[in-house]
PDB file of C-alpha atoms in Angstrom:
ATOM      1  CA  UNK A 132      93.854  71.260 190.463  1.00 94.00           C
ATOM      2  CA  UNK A 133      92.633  69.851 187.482  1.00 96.00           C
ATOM      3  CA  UNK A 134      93.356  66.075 186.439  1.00 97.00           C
ATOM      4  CA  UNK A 135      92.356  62.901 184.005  1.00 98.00           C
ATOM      5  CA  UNK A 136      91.996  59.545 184.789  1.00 98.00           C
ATOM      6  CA  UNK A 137      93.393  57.359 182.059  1.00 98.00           C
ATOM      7  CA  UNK A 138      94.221  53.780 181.553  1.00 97.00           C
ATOM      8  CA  UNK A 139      96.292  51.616 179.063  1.00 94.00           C
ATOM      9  CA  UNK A 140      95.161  48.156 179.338  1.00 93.00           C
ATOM     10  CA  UNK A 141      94.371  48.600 183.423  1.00 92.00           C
ATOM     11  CA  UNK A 142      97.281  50.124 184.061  1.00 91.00           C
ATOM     12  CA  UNK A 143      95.762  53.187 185.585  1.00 95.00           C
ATOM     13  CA  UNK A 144      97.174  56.643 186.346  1.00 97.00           C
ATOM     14  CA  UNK A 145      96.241  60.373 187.379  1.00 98.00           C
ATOM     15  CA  UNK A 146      97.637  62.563 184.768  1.00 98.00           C
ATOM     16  CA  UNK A 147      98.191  66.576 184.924  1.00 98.00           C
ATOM     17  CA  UNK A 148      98.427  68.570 182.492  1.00 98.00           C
ATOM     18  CA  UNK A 149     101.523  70.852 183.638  1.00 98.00           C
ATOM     19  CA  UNK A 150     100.715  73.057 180.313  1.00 97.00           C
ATOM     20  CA  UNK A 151      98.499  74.266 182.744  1.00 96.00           C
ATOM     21  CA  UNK A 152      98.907  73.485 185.954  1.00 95.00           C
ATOM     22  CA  UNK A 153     101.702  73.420 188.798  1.00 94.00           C
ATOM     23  CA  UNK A 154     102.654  70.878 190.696  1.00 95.00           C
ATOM     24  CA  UNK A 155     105.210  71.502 193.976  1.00 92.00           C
ATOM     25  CA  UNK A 156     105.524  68.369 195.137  1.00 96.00           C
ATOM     26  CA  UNK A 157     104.669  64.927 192.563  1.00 97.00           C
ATOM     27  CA  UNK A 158     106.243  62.485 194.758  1.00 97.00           C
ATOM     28  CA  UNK A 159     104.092  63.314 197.692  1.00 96.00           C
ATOM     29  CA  UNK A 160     101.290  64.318 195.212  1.00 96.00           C
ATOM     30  CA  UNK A 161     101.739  60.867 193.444  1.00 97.00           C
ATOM     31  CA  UNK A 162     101.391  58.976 196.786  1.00 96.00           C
ATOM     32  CA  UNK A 163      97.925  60.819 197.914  1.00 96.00           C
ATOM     33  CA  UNK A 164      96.092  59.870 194.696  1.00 96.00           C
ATOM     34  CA  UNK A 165      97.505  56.780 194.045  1.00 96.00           C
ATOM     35  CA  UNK A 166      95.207  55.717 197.603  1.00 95.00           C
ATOM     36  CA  UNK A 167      92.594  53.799 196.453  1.00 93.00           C
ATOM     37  CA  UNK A 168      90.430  54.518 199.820  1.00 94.00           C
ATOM     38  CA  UNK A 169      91.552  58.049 200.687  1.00 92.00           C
ATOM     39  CA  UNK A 170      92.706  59.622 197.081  1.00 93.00           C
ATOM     40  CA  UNK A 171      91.777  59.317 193.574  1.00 95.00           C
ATOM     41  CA  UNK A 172      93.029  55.365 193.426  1.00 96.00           C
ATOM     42  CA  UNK A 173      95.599  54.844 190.552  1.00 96.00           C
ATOM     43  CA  UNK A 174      99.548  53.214 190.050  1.00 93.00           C
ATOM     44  CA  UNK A 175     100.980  56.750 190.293  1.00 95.00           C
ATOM     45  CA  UNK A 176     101.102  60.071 188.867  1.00 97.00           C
ATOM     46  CA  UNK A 177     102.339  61.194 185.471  1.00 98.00           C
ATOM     47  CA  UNK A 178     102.713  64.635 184.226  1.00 98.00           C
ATOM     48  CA  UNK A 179     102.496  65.966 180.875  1.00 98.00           C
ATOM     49  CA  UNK A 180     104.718  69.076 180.666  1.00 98.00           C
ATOM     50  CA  UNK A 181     106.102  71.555 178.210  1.00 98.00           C
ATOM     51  CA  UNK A 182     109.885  70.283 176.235  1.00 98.00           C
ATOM     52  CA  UNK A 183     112.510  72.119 174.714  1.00 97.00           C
ATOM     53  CA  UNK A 184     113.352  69.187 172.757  1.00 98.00           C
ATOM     54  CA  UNK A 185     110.284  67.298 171.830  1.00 98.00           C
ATOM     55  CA  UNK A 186     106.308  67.616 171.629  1.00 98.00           C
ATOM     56  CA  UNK A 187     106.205  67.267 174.815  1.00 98.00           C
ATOM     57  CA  UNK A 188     107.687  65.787 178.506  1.00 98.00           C
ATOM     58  CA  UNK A 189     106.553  62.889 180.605  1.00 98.00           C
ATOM     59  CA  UNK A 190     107.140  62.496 184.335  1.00 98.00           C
ATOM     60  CA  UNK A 191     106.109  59.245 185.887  1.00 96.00           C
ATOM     61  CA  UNK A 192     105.841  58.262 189.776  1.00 96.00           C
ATOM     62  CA  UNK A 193     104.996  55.476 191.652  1.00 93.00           C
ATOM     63  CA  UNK A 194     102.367  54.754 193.701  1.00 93.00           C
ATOM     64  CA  UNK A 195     105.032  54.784 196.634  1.00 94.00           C
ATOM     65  CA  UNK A 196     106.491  58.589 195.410  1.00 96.00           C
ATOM     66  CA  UNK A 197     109.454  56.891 193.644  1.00 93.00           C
ATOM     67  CA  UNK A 198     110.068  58.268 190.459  1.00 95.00           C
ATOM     68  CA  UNK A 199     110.284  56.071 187.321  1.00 91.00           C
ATOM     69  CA  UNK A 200     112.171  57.103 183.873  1.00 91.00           C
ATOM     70  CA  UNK A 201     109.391  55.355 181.439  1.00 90.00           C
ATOM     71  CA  UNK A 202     106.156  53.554 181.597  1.00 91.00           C
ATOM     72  CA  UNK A 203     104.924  52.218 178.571  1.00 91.00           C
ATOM     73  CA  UNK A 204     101.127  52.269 178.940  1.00 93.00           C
ATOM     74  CA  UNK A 205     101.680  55.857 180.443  1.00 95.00           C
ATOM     75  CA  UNK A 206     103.205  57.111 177.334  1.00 96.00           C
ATOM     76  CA  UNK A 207     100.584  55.814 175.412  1.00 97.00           C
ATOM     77  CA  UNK A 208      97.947  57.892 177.363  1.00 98.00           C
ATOM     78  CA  UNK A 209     100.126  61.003 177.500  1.00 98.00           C
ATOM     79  CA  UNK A 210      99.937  60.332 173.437  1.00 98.00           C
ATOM     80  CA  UNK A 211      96.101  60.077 173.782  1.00 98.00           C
ATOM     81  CA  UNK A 212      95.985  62.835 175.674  1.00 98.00           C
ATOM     82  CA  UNK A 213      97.690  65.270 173.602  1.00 98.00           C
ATOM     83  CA  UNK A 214      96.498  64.299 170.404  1.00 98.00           C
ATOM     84  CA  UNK A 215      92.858  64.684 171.928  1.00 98.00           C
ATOM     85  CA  UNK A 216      93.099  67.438 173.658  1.00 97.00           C
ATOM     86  CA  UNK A 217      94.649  69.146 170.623  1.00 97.00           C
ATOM     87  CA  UNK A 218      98.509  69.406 172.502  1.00 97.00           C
ATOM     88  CA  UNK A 219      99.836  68.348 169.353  1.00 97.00           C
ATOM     89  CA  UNK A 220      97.898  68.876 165.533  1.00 95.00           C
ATOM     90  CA  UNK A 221      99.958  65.417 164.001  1.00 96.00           C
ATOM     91  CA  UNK A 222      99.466  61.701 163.989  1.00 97.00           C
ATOM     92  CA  UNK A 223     103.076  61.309 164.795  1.00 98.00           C
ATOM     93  CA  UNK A 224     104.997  63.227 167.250  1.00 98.00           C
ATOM     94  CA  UNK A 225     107.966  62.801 170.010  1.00 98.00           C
ATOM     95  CA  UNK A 226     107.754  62.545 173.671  1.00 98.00           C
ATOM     96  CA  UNK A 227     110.727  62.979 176.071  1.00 98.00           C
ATOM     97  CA  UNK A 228     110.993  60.818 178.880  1.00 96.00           C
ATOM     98  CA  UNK A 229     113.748  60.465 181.268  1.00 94.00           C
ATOM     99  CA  UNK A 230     114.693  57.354 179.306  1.00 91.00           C
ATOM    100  CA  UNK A 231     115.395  59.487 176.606  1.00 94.00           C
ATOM    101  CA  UNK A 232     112.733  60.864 173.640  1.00 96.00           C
ATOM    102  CA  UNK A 233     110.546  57.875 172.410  1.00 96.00           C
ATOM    103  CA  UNK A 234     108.680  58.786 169.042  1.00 97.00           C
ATOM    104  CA  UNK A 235     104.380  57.877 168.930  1.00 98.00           C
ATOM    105  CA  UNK A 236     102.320  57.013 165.956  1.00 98.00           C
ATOM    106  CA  UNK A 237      98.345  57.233 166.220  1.00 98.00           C
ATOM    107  CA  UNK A 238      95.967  55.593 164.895  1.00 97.00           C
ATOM    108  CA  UNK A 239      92.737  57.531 165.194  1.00 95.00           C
ATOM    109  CA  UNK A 240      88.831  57.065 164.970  1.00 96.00           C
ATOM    110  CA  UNK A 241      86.266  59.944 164.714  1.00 95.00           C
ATOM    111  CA  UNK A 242      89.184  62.210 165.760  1.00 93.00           C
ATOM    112  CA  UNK A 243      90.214  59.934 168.612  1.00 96.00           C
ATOM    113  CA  UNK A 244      93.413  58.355 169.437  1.00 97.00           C
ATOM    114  CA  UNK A 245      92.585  54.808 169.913  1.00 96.00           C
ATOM    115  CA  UNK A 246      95.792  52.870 169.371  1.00 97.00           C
ATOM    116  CA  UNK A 247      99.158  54.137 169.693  1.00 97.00           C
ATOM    117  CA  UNK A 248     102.592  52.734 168.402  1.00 98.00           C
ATOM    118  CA  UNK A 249     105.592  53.469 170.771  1.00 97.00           C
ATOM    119  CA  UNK A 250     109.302  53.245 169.301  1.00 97.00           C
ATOM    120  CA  UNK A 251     110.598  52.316 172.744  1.00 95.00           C
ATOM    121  CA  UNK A 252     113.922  52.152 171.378  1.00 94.00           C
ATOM    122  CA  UNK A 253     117.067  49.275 171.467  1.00 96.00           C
ATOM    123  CA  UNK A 254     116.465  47.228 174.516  1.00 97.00           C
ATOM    124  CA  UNK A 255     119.873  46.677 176.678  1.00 97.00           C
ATOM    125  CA  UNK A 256     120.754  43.096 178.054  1.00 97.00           C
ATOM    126  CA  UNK A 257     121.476  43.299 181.503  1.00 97.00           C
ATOM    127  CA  UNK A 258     122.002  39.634 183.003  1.00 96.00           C
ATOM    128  CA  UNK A 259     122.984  36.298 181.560  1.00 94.00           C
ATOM    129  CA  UNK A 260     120.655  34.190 179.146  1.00 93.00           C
ATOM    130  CA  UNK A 261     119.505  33.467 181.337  1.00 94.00           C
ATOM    131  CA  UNK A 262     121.316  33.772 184.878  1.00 97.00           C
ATOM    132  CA  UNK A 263     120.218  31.749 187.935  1.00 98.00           C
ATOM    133  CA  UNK A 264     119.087  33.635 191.158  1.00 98.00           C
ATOM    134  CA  UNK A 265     117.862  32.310 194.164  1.00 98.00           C
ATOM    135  CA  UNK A 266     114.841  33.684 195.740  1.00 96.00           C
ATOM    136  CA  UNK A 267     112.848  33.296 198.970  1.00 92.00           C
ATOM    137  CA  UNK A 268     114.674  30.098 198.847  1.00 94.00           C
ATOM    138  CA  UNK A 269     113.932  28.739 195.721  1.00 96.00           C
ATOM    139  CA  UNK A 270     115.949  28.445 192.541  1.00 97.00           C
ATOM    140  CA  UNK A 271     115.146  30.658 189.362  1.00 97.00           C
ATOM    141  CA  UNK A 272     116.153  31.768 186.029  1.00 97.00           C
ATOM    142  CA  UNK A 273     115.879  35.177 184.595  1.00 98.00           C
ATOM    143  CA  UNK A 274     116.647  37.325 181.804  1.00 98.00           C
ATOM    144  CA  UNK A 275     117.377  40.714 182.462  1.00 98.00           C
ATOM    145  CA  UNK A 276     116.248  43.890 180.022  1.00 98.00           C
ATOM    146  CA  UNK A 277     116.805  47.329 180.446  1.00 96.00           C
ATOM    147  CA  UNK A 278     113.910  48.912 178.494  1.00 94.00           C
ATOM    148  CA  UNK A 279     114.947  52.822 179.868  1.00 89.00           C
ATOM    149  CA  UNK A 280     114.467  51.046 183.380  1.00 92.00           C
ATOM    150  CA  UNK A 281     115.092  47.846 184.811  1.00 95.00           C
ATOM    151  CA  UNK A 282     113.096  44.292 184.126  1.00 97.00           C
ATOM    152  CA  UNK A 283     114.124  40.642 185.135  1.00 98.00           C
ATOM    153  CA  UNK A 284     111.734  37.928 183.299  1.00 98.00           C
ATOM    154  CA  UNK A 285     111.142  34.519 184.524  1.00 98.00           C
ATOM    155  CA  UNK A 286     109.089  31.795 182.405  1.00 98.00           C
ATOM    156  CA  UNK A 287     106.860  29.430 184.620  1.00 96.00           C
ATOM    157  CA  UNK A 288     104.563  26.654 183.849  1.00 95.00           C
ATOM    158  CA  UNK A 289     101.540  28.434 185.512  1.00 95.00           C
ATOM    159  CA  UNK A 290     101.394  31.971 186.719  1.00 97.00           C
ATOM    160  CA  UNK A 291      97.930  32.068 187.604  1.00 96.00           C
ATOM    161  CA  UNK A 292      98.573  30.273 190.886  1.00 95.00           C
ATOM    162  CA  UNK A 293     101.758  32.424 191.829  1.00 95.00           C
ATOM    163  CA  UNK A 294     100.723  34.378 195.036  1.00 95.00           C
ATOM    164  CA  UNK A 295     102.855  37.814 194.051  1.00 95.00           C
ATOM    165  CA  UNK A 296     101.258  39.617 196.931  1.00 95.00           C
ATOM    166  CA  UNK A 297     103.789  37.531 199.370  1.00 95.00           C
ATOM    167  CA  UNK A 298     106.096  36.515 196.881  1.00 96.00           C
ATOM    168  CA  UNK A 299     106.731  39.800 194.689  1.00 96.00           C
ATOM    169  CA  UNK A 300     108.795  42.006 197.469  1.00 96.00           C
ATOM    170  CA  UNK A 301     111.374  39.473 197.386  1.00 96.00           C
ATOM    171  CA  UNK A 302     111.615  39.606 193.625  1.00 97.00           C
ATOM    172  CA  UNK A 303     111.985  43.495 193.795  1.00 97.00           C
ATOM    173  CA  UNK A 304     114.086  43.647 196.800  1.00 96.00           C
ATOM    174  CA  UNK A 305     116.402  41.408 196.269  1.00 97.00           C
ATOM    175  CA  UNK A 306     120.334  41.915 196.289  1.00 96.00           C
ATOM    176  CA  UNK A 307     121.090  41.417 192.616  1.00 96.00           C
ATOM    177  CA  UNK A 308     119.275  44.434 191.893  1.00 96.00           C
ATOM    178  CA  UNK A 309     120.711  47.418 193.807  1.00 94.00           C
ATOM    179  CA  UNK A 310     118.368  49.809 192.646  1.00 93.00           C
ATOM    180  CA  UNK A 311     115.049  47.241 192.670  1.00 95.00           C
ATOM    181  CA  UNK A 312     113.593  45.846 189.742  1.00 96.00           C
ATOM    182  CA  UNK A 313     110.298  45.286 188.079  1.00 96.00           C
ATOM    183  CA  UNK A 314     109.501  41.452 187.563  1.00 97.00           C
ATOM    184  CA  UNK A 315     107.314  39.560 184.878  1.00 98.00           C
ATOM    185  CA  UNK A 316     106.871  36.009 184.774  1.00 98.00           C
ATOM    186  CA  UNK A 317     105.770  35.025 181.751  1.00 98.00           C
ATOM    187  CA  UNK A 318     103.990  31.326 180.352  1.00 98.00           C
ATOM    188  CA  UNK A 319     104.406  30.943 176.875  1.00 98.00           C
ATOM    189  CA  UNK A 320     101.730  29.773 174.984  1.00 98.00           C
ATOM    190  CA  UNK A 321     102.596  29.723 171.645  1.00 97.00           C
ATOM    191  CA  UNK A 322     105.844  31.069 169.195  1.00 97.00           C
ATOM    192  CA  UNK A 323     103.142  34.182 168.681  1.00 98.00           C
ATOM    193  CA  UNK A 324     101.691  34.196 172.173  1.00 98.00           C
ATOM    194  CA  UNK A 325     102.826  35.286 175.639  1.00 98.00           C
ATOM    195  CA  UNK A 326     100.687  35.685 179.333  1.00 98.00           C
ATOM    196  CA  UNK A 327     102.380  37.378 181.504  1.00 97.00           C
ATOM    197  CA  UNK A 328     101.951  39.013 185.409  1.00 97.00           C
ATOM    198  CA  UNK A 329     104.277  41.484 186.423  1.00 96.00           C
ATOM    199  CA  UNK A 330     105.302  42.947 189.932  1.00 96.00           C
ATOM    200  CA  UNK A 331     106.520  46.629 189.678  1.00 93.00           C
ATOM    201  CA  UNK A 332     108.927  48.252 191.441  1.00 92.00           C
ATOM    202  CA  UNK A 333     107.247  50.970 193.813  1.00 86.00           C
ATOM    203  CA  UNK A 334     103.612  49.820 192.878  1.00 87.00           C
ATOM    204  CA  UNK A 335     103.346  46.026 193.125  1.00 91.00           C
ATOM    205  CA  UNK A 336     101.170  43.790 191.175  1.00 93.00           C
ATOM    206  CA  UNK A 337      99.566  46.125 188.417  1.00 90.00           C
ATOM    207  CA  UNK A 338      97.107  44.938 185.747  1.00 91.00           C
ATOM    208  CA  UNK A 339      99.699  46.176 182.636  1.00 90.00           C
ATOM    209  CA  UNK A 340     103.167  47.243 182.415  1.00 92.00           C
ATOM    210  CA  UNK A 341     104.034  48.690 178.703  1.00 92.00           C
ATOM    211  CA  UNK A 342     107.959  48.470 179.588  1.00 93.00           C
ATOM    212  CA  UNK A 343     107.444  44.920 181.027  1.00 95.00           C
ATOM    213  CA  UNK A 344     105.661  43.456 178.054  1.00 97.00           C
ATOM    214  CA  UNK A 345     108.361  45.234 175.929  1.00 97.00           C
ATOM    215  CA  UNK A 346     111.226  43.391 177.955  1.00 97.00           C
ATOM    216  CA  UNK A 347     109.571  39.986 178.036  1.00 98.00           C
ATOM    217  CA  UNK A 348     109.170  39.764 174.104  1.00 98.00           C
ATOM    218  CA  UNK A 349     112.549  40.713 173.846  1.00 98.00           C
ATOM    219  CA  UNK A 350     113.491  38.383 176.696  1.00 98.00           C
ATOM    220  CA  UNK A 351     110.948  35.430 175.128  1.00 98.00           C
ATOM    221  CA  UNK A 352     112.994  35.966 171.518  1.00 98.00           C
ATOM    222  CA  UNK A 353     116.507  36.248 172.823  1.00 96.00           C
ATOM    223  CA  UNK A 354     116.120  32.618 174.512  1.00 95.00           C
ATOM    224  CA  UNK A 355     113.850  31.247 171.078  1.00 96.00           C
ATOM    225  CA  UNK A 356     110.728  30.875 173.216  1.00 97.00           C
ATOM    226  CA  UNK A 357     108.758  32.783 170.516  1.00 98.00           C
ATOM    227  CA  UNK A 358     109.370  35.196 167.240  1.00 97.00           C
ATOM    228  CA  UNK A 359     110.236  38.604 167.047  1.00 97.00           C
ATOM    229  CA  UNK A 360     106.563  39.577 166.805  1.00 98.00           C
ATOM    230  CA  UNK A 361     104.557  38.210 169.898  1.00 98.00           C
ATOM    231  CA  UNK A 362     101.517  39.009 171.285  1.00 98.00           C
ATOM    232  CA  UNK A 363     101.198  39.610 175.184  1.00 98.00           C
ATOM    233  CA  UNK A 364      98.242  39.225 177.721  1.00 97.00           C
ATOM    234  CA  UNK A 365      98.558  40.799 180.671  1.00 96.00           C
ATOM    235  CA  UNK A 366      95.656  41.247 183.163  1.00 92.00           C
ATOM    236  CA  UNK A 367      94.352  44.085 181.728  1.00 92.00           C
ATOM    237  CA  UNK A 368      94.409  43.595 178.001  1.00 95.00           C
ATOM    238  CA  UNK A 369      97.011  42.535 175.024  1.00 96.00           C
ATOM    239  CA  UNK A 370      99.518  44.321 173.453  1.00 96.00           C
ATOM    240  CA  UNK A 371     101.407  43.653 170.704  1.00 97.00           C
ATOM    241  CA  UNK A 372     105.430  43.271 170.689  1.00 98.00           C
ATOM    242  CA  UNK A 373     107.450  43.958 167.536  1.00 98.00           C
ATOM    243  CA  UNK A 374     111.266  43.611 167.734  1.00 98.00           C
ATOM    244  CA  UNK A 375     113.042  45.357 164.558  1.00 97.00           C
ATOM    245  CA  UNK A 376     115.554  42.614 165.135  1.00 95.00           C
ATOM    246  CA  UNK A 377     117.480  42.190 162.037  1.00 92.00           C
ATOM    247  CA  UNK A 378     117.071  46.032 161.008  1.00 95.00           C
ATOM    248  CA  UNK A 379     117.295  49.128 163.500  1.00 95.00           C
ATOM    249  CA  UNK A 380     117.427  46.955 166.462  1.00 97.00           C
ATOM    250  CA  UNK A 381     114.409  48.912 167.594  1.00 97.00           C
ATOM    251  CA  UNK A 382     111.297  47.497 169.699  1.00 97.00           C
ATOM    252  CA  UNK A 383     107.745  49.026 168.889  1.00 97.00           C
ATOM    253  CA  UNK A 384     104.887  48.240 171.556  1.00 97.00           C
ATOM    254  CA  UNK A 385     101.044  49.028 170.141  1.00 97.00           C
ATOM    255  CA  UNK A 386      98.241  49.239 172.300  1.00 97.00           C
ATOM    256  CA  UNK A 387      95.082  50.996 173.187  1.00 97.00           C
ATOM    257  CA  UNK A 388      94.746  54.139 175.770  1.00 97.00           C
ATOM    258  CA  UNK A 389      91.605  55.443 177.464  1.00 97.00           C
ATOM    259  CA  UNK A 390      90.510  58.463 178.705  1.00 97.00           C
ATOM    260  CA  UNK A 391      88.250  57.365 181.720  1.00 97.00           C
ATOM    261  CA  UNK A 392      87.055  60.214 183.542  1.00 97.00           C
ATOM    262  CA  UNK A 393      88.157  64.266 184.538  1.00 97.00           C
ATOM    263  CA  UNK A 394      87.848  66.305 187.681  1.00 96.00           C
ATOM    264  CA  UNK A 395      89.148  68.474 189.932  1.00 95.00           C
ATOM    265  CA  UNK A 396      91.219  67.816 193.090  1.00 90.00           C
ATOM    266  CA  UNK A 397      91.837  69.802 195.729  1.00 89.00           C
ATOM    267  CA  UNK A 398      94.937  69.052 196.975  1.00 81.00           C
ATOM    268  CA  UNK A 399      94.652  70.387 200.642  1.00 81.00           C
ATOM    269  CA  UNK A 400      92.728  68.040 201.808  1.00 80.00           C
ATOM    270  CA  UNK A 401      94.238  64.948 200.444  1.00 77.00           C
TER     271      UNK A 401
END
């Protein structure tokens, strides 16, 4: 089986492209390469597949099989990808996701998608602003946004020194959130600037999460911390955050994608 490597900011994945290839089994598929000793080593598994109702169709999974309705530095590859790869013959073009069709604009070099605008639509408040929540013990505040799939952002004075690998399960796990969540925590630095660390459901700390940075901009404007346009660094890289606020109510994330390396897997032996 053919595959690509691509990242958005270090938020890396194993794409296939199911124009031409089959896949029986992603979940199980998605958990083999996502093994950083034993696989390929990504944060899942998407695959780029034929639509009936838009350029084309994303399915995301986990590094843990789970399947995800949206990932926003994963669309932004599956946009580089088709562009590149000559999927698609336009700069703008529609991509259905199982948080509904989300519509890409690329900016291009030398024939090369470099940066790509996602409309990833009219974020959904899901919590109180903010709502306390108690985890591990310890008092918080969050604000929860549904970006297509589920986010709770909490602002603290220093995340550098937060220790997510013990910390994060209870974050994702906990009660309030029936169905898991994704968490960012987020240190403002300015009305324009925003660091952020997120723990995702079914994958754990990653470097980037497009959805996450998405939901903590809206989050970070909701509660006055910054504007509607914001910047965010995440591990991997910045993105930047504008929220159509007064107009369409929309929220458009740009950022860079990669193409980082092809092969061939062969899938009985994972």
């Amino acid at each position: 089986m053919k595959f690509t490597k691509m990242q958005g900011i270090g938020n890396d994945y194993v794409y296939i492209n199911c124009f031409e290839e089959s896949v029986e089994d992603p979940a199980e598929l998605s958990k083999k390469v996502s093994d950083r000793h034993f696989g390929i080593g990504s944060d899942g598994l998407i695959l780029i597949c034929p639509s009936k109702v838009a350029d084309c169709r994303m399915r995301m999974f986990n590094a843990d099989g789970s399947e995800s309705p949206m990932c926003g530095n994963g669309i932004r590859c599956v946009g580089k990808y088709v562009f590149d790869h000559h999927l698609v013959e336009k700069a703008e073009f529609d991509v259905e996701t199982a948080a509904g069709i989300k519509h890409l604009k690329v900016t291009e070099e030398d024939g090369k998608a470099v940066l790509l605008t996602v409309d990833m639509g009219i974020p959904e408040v899901t919590s109180q602003v903010p709502e306390p929540i108690c985890v591990n013990g310890k008092n918080y505040e969050f604000i929860g946004i549904s970006m297509g799939n589920p986010h709770a952002v909490y602002y603290m004075d220093d995340i550098d020194s937060l220790d997510l690998e013990v910390i994060g399960p209870g974050f994702e796990n906990h009660e309030r959130f029936p169905e898991r969540t994704n968490s960012e925590f987020i240190q403002v630095i300015s009305p324009e600037h925003i660091r952020m660390r997120v723990w995702e459901r079914g994958s754990g700390e990653t470097w980037a999460c497009g959805t996450g940075a998405t939901a903590s901009a809206v989050a970070s404007a909701l509660c006055g911390r910054t504007g509607n346009t914001v910047k965010v660094s995440l591990k991997g890289g910045n993105l930047t955050i504008h929220w159509d606020r007064e107009g369409s109510g929309h929220v458009f994330m740009t950022g860079p994608a990669v193409e980082v390396f092809a092969g061939e897997l062969d899938i009985n032996n994972l």
